[in-house]
mmCIF file of C-alpha atoms in Angstrom:
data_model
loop_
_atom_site.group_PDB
_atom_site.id
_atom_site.type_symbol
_atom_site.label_atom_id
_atom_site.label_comp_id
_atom_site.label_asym_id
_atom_site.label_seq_id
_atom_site.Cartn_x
_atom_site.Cartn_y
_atom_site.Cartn_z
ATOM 1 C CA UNK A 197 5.127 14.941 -37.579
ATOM 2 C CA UNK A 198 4.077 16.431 -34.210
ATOM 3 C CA UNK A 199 6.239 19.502 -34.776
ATOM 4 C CA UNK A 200 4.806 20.039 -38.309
ATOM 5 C CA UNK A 201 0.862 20.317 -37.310
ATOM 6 C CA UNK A 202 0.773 22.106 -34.169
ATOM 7 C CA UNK A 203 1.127 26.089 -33.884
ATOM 8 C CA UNK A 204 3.185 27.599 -31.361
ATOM 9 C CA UNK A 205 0.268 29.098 -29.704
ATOM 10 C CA UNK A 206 -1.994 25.641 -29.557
ATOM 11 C CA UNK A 207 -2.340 23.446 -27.310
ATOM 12 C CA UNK A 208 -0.109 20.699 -26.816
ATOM 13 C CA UNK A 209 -0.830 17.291 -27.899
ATOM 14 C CA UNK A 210 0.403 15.888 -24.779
ATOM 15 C CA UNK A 211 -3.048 17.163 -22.579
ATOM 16 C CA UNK A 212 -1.058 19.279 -20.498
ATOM 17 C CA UNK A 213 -3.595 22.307 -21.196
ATOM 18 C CA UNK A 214 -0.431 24.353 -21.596
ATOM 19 C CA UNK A 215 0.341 25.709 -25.425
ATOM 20 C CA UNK A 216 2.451 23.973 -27.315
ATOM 21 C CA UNK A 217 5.386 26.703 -27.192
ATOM 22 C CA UNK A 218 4.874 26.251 -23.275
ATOM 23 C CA UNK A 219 5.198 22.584 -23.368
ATOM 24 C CA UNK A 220 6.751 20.363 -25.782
ATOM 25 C CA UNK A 221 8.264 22.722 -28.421
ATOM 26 C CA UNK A 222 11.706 21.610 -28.491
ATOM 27 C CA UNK A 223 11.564 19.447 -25.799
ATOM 28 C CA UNK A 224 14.054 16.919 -27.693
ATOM 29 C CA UNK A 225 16.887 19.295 -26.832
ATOM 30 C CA UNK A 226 15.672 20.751 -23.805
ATOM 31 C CA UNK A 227 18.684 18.884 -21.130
ATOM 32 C CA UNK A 228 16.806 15.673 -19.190
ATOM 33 C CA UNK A 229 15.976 15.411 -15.690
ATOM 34 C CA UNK A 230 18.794 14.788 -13.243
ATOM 35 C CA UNK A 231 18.854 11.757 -11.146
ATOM 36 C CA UNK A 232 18.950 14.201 -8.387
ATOM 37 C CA UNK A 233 16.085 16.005 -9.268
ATOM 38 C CA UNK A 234 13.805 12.988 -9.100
ATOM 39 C CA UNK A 235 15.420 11.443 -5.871
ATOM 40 C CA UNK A 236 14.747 15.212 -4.108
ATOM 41 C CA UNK A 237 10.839 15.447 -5.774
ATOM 42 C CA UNK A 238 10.027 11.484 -4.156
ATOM 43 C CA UNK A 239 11.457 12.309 -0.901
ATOM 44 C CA UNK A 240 9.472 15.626 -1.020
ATOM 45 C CA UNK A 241 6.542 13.964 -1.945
ATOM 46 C CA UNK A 242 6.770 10.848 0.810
ATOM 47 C CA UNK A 243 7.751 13.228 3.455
ATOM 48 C CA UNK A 244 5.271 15.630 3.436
ATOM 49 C CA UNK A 245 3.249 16.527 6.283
ATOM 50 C CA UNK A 246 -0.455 16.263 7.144
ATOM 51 C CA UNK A 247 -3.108 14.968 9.199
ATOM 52 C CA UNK A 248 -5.772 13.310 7.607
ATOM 53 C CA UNK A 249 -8.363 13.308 10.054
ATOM 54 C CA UNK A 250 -12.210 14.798 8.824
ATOM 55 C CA UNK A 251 -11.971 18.010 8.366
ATOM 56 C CA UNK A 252 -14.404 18.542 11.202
ATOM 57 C CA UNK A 253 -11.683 16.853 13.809
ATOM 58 C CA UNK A 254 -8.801 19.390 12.490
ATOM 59 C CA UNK A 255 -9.412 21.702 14.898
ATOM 60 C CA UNK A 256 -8.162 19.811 17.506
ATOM 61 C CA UNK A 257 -4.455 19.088 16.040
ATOM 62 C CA UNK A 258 -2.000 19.870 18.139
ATOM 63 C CA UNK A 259 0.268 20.976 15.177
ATOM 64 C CA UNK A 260 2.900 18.699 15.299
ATOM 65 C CA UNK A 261 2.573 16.460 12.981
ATOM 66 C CA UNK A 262 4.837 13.041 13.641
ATOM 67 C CA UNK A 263 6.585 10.364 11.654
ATOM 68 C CA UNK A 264 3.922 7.386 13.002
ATOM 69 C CA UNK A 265 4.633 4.191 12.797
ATOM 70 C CA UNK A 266 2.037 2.016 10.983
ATOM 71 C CA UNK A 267 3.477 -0.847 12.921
ATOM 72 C CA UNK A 268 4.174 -0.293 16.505
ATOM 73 C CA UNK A 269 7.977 -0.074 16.964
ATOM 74 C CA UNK A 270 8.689 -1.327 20.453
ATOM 75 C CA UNK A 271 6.165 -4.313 20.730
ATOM 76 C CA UNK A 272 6.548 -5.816 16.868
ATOM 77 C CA UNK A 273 9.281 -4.636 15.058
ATOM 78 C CA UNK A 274 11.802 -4.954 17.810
ATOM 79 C CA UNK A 275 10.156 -8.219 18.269
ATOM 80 C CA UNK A 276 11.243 -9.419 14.882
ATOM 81 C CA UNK A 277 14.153 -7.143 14.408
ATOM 82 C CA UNK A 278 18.117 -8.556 14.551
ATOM 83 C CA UNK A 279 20.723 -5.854 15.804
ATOM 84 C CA UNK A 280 17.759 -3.525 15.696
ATOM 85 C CA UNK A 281 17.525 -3.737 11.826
ATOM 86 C CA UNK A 282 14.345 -5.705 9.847
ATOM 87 C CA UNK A 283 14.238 -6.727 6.636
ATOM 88 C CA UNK A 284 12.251 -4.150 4.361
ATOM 89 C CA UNK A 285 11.237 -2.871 0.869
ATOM 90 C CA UNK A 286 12.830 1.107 0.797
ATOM 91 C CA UNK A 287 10.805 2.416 -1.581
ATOM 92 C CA UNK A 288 12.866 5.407 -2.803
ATOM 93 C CA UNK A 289 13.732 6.376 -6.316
ATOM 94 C CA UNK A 290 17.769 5.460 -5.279
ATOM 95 C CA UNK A 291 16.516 2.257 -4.084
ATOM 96 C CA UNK A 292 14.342 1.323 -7.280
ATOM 97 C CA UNK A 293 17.346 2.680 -9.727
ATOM 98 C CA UNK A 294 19.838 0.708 -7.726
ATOM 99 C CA UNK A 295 18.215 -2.691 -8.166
ATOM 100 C CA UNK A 296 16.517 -1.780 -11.750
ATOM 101 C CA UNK A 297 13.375 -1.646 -10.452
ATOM 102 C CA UNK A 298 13.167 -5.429 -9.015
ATOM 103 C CA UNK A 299 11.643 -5.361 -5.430
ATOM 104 C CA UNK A 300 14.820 -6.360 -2.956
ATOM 105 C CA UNK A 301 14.682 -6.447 0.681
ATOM 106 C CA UNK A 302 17.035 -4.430 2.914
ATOM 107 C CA UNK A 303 17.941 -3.885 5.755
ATOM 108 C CA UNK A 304 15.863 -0.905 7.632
ATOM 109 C CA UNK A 305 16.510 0.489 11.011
ATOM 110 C CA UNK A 306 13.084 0.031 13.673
ATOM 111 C CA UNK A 307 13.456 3.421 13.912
ATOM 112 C CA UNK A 308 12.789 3.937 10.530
ATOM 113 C CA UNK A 309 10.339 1.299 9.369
ATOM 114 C CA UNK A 310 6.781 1.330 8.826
ATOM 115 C CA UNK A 311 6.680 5.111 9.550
ATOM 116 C CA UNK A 312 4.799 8.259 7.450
ATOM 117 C CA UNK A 313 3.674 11.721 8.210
ATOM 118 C CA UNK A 314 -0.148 11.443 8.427
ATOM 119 C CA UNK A 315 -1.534 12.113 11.814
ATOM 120 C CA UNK A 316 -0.999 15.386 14.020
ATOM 121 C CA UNK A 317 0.608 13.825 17.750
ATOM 122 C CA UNK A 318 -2.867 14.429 19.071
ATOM 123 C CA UNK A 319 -4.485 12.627 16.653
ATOM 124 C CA UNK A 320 -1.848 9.704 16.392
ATOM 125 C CA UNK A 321 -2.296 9.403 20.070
ATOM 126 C CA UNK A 322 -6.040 9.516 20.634
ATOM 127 C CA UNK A 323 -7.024 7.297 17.421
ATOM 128 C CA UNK A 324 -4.755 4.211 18.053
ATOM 129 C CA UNK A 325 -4.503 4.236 21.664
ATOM 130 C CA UNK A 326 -6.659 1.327 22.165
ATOM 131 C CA UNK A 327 -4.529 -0.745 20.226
ATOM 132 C CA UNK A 328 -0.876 1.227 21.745
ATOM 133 C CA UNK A 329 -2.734 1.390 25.308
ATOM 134 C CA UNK A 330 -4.649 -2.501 25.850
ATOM 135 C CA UNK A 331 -4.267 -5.363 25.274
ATOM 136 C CA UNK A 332 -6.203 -6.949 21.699
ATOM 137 C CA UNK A 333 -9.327 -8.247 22.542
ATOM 138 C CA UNK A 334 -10.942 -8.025 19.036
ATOM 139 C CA UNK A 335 -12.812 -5.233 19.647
ATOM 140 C CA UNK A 336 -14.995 -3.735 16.640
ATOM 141 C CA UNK A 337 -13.184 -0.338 17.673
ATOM 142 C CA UNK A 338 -9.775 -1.778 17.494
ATOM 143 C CA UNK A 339 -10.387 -3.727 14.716
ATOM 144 C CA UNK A 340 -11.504 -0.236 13.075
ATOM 145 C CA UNK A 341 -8.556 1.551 14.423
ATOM 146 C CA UNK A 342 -6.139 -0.948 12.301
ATOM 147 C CA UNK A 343 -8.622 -0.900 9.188
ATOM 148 C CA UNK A 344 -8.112 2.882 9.530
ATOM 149 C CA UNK A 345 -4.206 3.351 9.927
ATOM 150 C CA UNK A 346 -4.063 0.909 7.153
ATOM 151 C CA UNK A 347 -6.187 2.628 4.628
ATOM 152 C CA UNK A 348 -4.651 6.211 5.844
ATOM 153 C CA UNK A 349 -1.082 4.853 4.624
ATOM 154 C CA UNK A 350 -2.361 3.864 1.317
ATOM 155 C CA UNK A 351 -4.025 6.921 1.351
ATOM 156 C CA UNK A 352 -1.128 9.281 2.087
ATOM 157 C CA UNK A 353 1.281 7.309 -0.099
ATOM 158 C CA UNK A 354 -1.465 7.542 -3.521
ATOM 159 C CA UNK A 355 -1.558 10.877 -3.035
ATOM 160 C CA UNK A 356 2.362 11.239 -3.009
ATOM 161 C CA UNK A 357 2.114 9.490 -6.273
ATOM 162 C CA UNK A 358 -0.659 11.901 -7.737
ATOM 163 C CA UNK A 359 1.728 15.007 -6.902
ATOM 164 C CA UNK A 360 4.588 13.903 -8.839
ATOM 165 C CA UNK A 361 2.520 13.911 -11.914
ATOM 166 C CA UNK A 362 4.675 16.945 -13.148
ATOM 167 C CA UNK A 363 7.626 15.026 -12.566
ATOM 168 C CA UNK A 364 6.137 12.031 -14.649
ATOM 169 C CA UNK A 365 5.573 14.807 -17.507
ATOM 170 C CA UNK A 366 8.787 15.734 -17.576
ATOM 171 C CA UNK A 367 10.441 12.630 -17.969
ATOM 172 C CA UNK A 368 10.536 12.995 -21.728
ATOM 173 C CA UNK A 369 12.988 16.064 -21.716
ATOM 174 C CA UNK A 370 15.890 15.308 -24.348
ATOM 175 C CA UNK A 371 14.110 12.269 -26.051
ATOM 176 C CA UNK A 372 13.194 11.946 -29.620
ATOM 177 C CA UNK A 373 9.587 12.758 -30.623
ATOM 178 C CA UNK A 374 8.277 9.204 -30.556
ATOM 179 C CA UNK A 375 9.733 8.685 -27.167
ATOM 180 C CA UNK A 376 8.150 11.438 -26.051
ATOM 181 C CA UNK A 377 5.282 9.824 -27.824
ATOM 182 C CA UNK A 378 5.554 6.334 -26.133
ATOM 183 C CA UNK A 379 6.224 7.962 -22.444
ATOM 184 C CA UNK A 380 3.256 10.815 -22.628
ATOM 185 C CA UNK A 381 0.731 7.652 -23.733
ATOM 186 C CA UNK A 382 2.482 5.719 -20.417
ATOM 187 C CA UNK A 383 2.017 8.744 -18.388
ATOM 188 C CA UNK A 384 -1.788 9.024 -19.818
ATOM 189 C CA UNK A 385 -1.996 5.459 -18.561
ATOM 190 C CA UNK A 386 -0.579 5.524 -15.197
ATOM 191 C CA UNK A 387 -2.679 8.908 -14.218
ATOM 192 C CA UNK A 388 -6.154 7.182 -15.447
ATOM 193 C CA UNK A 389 -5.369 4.659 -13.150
ATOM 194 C CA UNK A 390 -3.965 6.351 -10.232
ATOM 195 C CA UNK A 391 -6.719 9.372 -10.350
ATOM 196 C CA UNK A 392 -9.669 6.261 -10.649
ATOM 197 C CA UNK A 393 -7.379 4.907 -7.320
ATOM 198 C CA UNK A 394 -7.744 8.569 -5.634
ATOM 199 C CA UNK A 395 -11.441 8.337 -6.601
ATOM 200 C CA UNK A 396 -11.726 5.414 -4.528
ATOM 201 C CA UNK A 397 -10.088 6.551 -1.597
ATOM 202 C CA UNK A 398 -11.755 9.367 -1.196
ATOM 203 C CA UNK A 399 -15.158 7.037 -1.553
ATOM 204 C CA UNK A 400 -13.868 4.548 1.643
ATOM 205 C CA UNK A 401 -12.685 7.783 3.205
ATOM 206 C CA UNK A 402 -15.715 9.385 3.397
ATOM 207 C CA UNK A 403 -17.303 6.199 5.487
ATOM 208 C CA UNK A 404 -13.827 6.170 7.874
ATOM 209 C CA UNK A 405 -14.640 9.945 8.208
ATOM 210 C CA UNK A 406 -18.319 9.574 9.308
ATOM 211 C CA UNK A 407 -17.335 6.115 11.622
ATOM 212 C CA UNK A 408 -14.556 8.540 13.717
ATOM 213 C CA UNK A 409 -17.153 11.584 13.720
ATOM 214 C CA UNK A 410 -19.964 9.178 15.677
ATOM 215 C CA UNK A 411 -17.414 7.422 17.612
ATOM 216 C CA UNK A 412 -19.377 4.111 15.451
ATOM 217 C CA UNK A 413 -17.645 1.238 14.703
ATOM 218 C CA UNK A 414 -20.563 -0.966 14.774
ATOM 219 C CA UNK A 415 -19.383 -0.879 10.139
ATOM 220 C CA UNK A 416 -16.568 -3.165 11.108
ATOM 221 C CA UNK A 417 -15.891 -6.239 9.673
ATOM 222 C CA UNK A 418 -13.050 -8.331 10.693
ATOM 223 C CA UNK A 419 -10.741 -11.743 10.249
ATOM 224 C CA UNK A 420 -8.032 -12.275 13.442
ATOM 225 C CA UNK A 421 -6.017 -14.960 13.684
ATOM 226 C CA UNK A 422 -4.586 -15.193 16.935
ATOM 227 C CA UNK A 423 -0.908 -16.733 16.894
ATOM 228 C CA UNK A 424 0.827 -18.570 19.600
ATOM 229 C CA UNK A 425 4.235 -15.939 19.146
ATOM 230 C CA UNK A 426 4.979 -12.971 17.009
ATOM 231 C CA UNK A 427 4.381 -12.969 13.129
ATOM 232 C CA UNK A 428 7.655 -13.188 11.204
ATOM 233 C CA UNK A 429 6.013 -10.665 9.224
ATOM 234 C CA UNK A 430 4.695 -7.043 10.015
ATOM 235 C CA UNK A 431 2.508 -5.591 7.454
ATOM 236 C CA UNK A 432 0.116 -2.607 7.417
ATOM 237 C CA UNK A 433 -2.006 -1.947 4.087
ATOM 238 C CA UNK A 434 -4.982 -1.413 2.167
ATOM 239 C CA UNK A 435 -5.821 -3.179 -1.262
ATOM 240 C CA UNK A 436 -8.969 -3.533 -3.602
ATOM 241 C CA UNK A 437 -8.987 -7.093 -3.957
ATOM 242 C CA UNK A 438 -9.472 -8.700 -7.255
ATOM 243 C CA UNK A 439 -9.594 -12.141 -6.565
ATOM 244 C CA UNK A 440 -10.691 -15.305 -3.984
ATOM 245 C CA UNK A 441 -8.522 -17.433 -3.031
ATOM 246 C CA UNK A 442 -10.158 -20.107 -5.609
ATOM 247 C CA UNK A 443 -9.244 -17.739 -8.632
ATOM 248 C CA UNK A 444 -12.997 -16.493 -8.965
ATOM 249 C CA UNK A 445 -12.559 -12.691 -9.464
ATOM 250 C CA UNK A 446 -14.067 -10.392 -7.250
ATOM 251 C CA UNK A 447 -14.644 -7.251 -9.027
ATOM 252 C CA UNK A 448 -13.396 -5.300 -11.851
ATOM 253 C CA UNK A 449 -10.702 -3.138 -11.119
ATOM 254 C CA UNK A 450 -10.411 -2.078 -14.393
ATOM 255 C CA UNK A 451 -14.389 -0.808 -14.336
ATOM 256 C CA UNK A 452 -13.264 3.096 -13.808
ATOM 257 C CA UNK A 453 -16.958 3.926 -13.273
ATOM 258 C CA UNK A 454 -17.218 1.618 -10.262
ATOM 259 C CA UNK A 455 -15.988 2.051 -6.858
ATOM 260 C CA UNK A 456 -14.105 -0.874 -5.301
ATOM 261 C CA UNK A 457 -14.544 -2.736 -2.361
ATOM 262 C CA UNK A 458 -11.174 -2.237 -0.057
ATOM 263 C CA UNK A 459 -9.414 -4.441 2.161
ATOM 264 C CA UNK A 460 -6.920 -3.808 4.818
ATOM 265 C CA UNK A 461 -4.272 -6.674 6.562
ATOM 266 C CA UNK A 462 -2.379 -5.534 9.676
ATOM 267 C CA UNK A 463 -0.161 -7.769 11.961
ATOM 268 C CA UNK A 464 1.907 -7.020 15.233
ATOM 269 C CA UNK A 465 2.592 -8.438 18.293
ATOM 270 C CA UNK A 466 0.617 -6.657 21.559
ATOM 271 C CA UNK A 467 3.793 -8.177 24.293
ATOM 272 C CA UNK A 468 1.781 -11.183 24.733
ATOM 273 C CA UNK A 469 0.687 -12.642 21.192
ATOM 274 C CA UNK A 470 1.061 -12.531 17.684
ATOM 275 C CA UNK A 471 -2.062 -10.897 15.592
ATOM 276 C CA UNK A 472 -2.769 -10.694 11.647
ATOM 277 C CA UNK A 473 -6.272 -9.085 11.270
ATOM 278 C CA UNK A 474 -7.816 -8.995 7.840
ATOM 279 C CA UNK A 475 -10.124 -6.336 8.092
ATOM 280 C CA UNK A 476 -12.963 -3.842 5.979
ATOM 281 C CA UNK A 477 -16.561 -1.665 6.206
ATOM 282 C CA UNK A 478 -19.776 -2.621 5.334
ATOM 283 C CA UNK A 479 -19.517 -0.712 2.137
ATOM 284 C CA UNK A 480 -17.111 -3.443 1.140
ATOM 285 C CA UNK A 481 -18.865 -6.729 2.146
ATOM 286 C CA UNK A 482 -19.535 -7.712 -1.165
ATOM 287 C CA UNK A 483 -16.217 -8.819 -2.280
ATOM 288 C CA UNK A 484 -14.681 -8.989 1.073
ATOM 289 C CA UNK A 485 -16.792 -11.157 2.820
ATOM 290 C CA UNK A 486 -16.038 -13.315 -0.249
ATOM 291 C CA UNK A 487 -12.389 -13.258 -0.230
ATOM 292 C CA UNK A 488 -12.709 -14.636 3.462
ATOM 293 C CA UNK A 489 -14.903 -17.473 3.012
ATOM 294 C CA UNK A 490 -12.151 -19.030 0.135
ATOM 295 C CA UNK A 491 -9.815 -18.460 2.686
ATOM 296 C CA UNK A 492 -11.587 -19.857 5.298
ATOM 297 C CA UNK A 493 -12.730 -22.808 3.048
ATOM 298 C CA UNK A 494 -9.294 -23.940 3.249
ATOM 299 C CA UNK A 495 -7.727 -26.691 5.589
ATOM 300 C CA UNK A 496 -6.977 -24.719 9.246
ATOM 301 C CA UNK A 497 -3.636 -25.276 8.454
ATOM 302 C CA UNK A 498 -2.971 -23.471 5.417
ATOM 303 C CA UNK A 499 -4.460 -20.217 6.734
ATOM 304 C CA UNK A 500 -1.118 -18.415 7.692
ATOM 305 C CA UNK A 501 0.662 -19.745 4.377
ATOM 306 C CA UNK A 502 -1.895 -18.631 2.129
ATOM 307 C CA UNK A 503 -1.920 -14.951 4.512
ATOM 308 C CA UNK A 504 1.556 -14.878 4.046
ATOM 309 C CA UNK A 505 1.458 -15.193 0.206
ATOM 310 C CA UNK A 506 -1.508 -12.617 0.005
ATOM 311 C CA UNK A 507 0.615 -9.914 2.028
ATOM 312 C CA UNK A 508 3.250 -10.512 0.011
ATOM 313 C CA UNK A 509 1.314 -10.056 -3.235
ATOM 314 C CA UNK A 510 -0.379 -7.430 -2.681
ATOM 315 C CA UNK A 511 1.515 -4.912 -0.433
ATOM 316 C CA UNK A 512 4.730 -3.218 -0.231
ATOM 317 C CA UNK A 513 4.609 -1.714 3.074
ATOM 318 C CA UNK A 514 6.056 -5.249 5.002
ATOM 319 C CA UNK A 515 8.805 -5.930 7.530
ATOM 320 C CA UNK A 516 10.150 -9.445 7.989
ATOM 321 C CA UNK A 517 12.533 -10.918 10.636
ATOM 322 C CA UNK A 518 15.998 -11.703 9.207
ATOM 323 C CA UNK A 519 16.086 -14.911 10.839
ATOM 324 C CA UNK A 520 13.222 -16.214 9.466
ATOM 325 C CA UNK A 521 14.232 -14.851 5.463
ATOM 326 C CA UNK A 522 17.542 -16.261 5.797
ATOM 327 C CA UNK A 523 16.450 -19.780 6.885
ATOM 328 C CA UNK A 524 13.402 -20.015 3.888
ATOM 329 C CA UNK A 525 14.999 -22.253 0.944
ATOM 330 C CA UNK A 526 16.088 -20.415 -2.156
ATOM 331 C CA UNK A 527 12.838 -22.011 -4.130
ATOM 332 C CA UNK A 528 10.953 -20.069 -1.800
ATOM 333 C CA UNK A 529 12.631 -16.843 -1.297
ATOM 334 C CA UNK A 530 12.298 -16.712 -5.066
ATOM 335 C CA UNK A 531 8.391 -17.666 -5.460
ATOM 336 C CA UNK A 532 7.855 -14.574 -2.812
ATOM 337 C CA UNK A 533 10.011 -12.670 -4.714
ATOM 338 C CA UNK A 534 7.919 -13.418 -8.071
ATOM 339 C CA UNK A 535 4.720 -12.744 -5.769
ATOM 340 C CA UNK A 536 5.744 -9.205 -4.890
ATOM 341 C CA UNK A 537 7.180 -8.159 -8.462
ATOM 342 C CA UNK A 538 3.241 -8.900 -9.920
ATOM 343 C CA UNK A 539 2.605 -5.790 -7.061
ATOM 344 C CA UNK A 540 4.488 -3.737 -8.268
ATOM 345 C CA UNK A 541 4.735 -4.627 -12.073
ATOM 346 C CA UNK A 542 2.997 -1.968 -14.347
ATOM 347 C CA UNK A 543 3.203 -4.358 -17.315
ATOM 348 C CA UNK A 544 1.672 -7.943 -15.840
ATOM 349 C CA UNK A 545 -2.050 -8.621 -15.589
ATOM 350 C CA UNK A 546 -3.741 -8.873 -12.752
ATOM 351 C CA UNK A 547 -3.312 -12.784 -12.073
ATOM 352 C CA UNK A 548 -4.235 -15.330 -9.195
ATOM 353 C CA UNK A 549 -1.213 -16.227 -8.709
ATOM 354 C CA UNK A 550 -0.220 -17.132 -5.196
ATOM 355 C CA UNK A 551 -3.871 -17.558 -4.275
ATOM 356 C CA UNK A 552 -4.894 -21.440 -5.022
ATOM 357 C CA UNK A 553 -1.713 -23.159 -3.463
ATOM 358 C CA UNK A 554 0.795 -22.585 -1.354
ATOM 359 C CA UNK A 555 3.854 -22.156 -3.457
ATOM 360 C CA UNK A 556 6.427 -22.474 -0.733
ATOM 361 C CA UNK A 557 7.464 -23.922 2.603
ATOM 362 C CA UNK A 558 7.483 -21.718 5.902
ATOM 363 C CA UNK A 559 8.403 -21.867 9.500
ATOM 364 C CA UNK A 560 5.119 -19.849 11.020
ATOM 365 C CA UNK A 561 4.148 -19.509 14.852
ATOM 366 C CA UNK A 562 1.191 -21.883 15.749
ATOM 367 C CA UNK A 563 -2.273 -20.673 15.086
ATOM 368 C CA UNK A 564 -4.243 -20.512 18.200
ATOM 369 C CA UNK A 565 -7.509 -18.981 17.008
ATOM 370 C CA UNK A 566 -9.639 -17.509 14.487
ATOM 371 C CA UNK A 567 -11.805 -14.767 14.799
ATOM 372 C CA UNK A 568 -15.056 -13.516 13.399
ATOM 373 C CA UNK A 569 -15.764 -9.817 14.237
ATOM 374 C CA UNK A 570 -18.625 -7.996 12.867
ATOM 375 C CA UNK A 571 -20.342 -10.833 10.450
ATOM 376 C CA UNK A 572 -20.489 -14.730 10.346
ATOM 377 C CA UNK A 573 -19.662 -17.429 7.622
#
């Protein structure tokens, strides 16, 4: 039917902008993309190299942009690791293809985990070295320094997924015209959503931006719970969150004309204690602020579970100690499991599930203290 209507010289009725000759003429026998081909375009894609720094910092780069580690590799991945291995998502096209898609944990070298291309050496040096350099005292500038390398990895790995957009186009080479139907209408989909996601980087960005230009971090908000030893967990991310921890949503992620508040959750281990800071901007209060007081409403007790449950709904970017995976029961190596496929699922709807009990039992260090940095309850 598609082949029948549209001339040679229109354009395509994909919304490629290209004419139809240029595009999708033929594509049903044009030979589909090798396994290969997609494996090279994601590493090219998650490798590249930039700083992201304002524009008005770039001149003093160095040049050599490093592979940083979003969590520090000597003080809290070695600290959870086992024969210098922790337990990780890879999040590689081989990796996906080899377990169908389902999120599996494997093993990942220190060397290797946690780390991305997104600061110059300069930059990576001067930015974090008040959390690399001192000990955490809950500072509003080192609570901002984590909010920042948190949001800059989301940042750097959304754009990675915006550039493969002509490798998403091309997935339909060698299918029949309603599967190239059914995947273009996917792909239409997925780009709404990711370019709306860009949109809102770039919004939080701008206010990161401005906070490193005036050396001001009087914006940040923070939640740090002080443990007694290292987290079993290392996580370093940034998420829009949708709902409380009492199932009341938050805001509409689905809203494309809105910006949404952002969130970012860091733990590590600074040689001396554990540390899991929940973390955001003013610009973000709203639903933040929010999110915290369910939390906080909560017995003392069920803090770290409920923590533990959020990181592992909501972000992919985690490192846990193989000791402490291999002694949770199979009930609840499956619920967290469950949890982390809902992140990654582009079918499910957005659910609270995970967030209004604890679904599982776990072995966590004591909590020694909570927090407040930058507002109050």
């Amino acid at each position: 039917m598609v082949n029948s209507r549209i001339g040679r010289n229109d354009l395509c009725w994909c919304g490629s902008n290209k004419k139809y000759k240029k595009c999708h003429l033929n594509r049903d026998k044009q030979e589909p993309i090798k396994y290969w081909e997609i494996n090279q375009a994601f590493q090219k894609a998650n490798s590249r190299k930039e700083c992201l720094v304002p524009k008005s910092l770039s001149l003093q780069c160095s040049g050599n942009i490093i592979k940083a580690h979003t969590v520090p590799k000597t003080s809290s991945l070695r600290a959870i690791s086992q024969d210098g291995h922790v337990l990780g998502y890879k999040m590689t096209f081989e990796s996906m293809r080899k377990h169908s898609g389902t999120p599996t944990f494997e093993k990942i070298g220190v060397n290797q985990a946690s780390t991305f291309n997104g600061f110059c050496k300069y930059h990576d040096d001067v930015l974090f070295s008040s959390l690399e350099k001192e000990r955490f005292a809950a500072t509003k500038k080192q609570c901002f320094s984590l909010s920042y390398r948190a949001f800059a990895k989301e940042y750097y790995a959304k754009s990675a997924v915006l550039s493969l957009s002509p490798l998403r186009n091309d997935a339909d080479k060698g299918k029949t015209i309603q599967e190239q139907i059914d995947i273009q209408m996917n792909n239409y989909l997925f780009e709404l959503g990711t370019k709306a996601a860009m949109e809102d980087l770039e919004y939080h960005k701008a206010y990161f931006d401005a906070a490193l230009e005036a050396h001001d971090y009087d914006n940040t908000r923070a939640v740090v719970f002080i443990l007694d030893e290292p987290p079993p967990f290392m996580v370093c991310g940034s998420v829009n969150p949708d709902y409380d921890f009492n199932g009341a949503k938050l805001q509409e992620l689905m809203d494309l004309d809105k910006r949404s508040d952002c969130i970012s959750v860091t733990s590590y281990y600074d040689g001396c204690k554990g540390i899991v800071v929940l973390s955001w901007l003013e610009n973000s209060d709203v639903s933040c602020q929010s999110l915290m007081r369910s939390l906080l409403s909560k017995k003392k007790e069920l803090y770290l579970p409920f923590v533990v449950q959020y990181i592992f709904k909501y972000f992919e970017n985690v490192f846990i100690a193989p000791n402490w995976w291999e002694k949770l029961h199979t009930d609840s190596k499956n619920m967290l499991t469950a949890l982390t496929s809902d992140n990654v699922s582009t079918h499910d709807e957005p659910n609270s599930d995970g967030l209004l009990e604890v679904v599982a039992k776990y072995e966590l260090p004591k909590l020694a203290e909570v927090q407040l940095v930058g507002w109050s309850l």
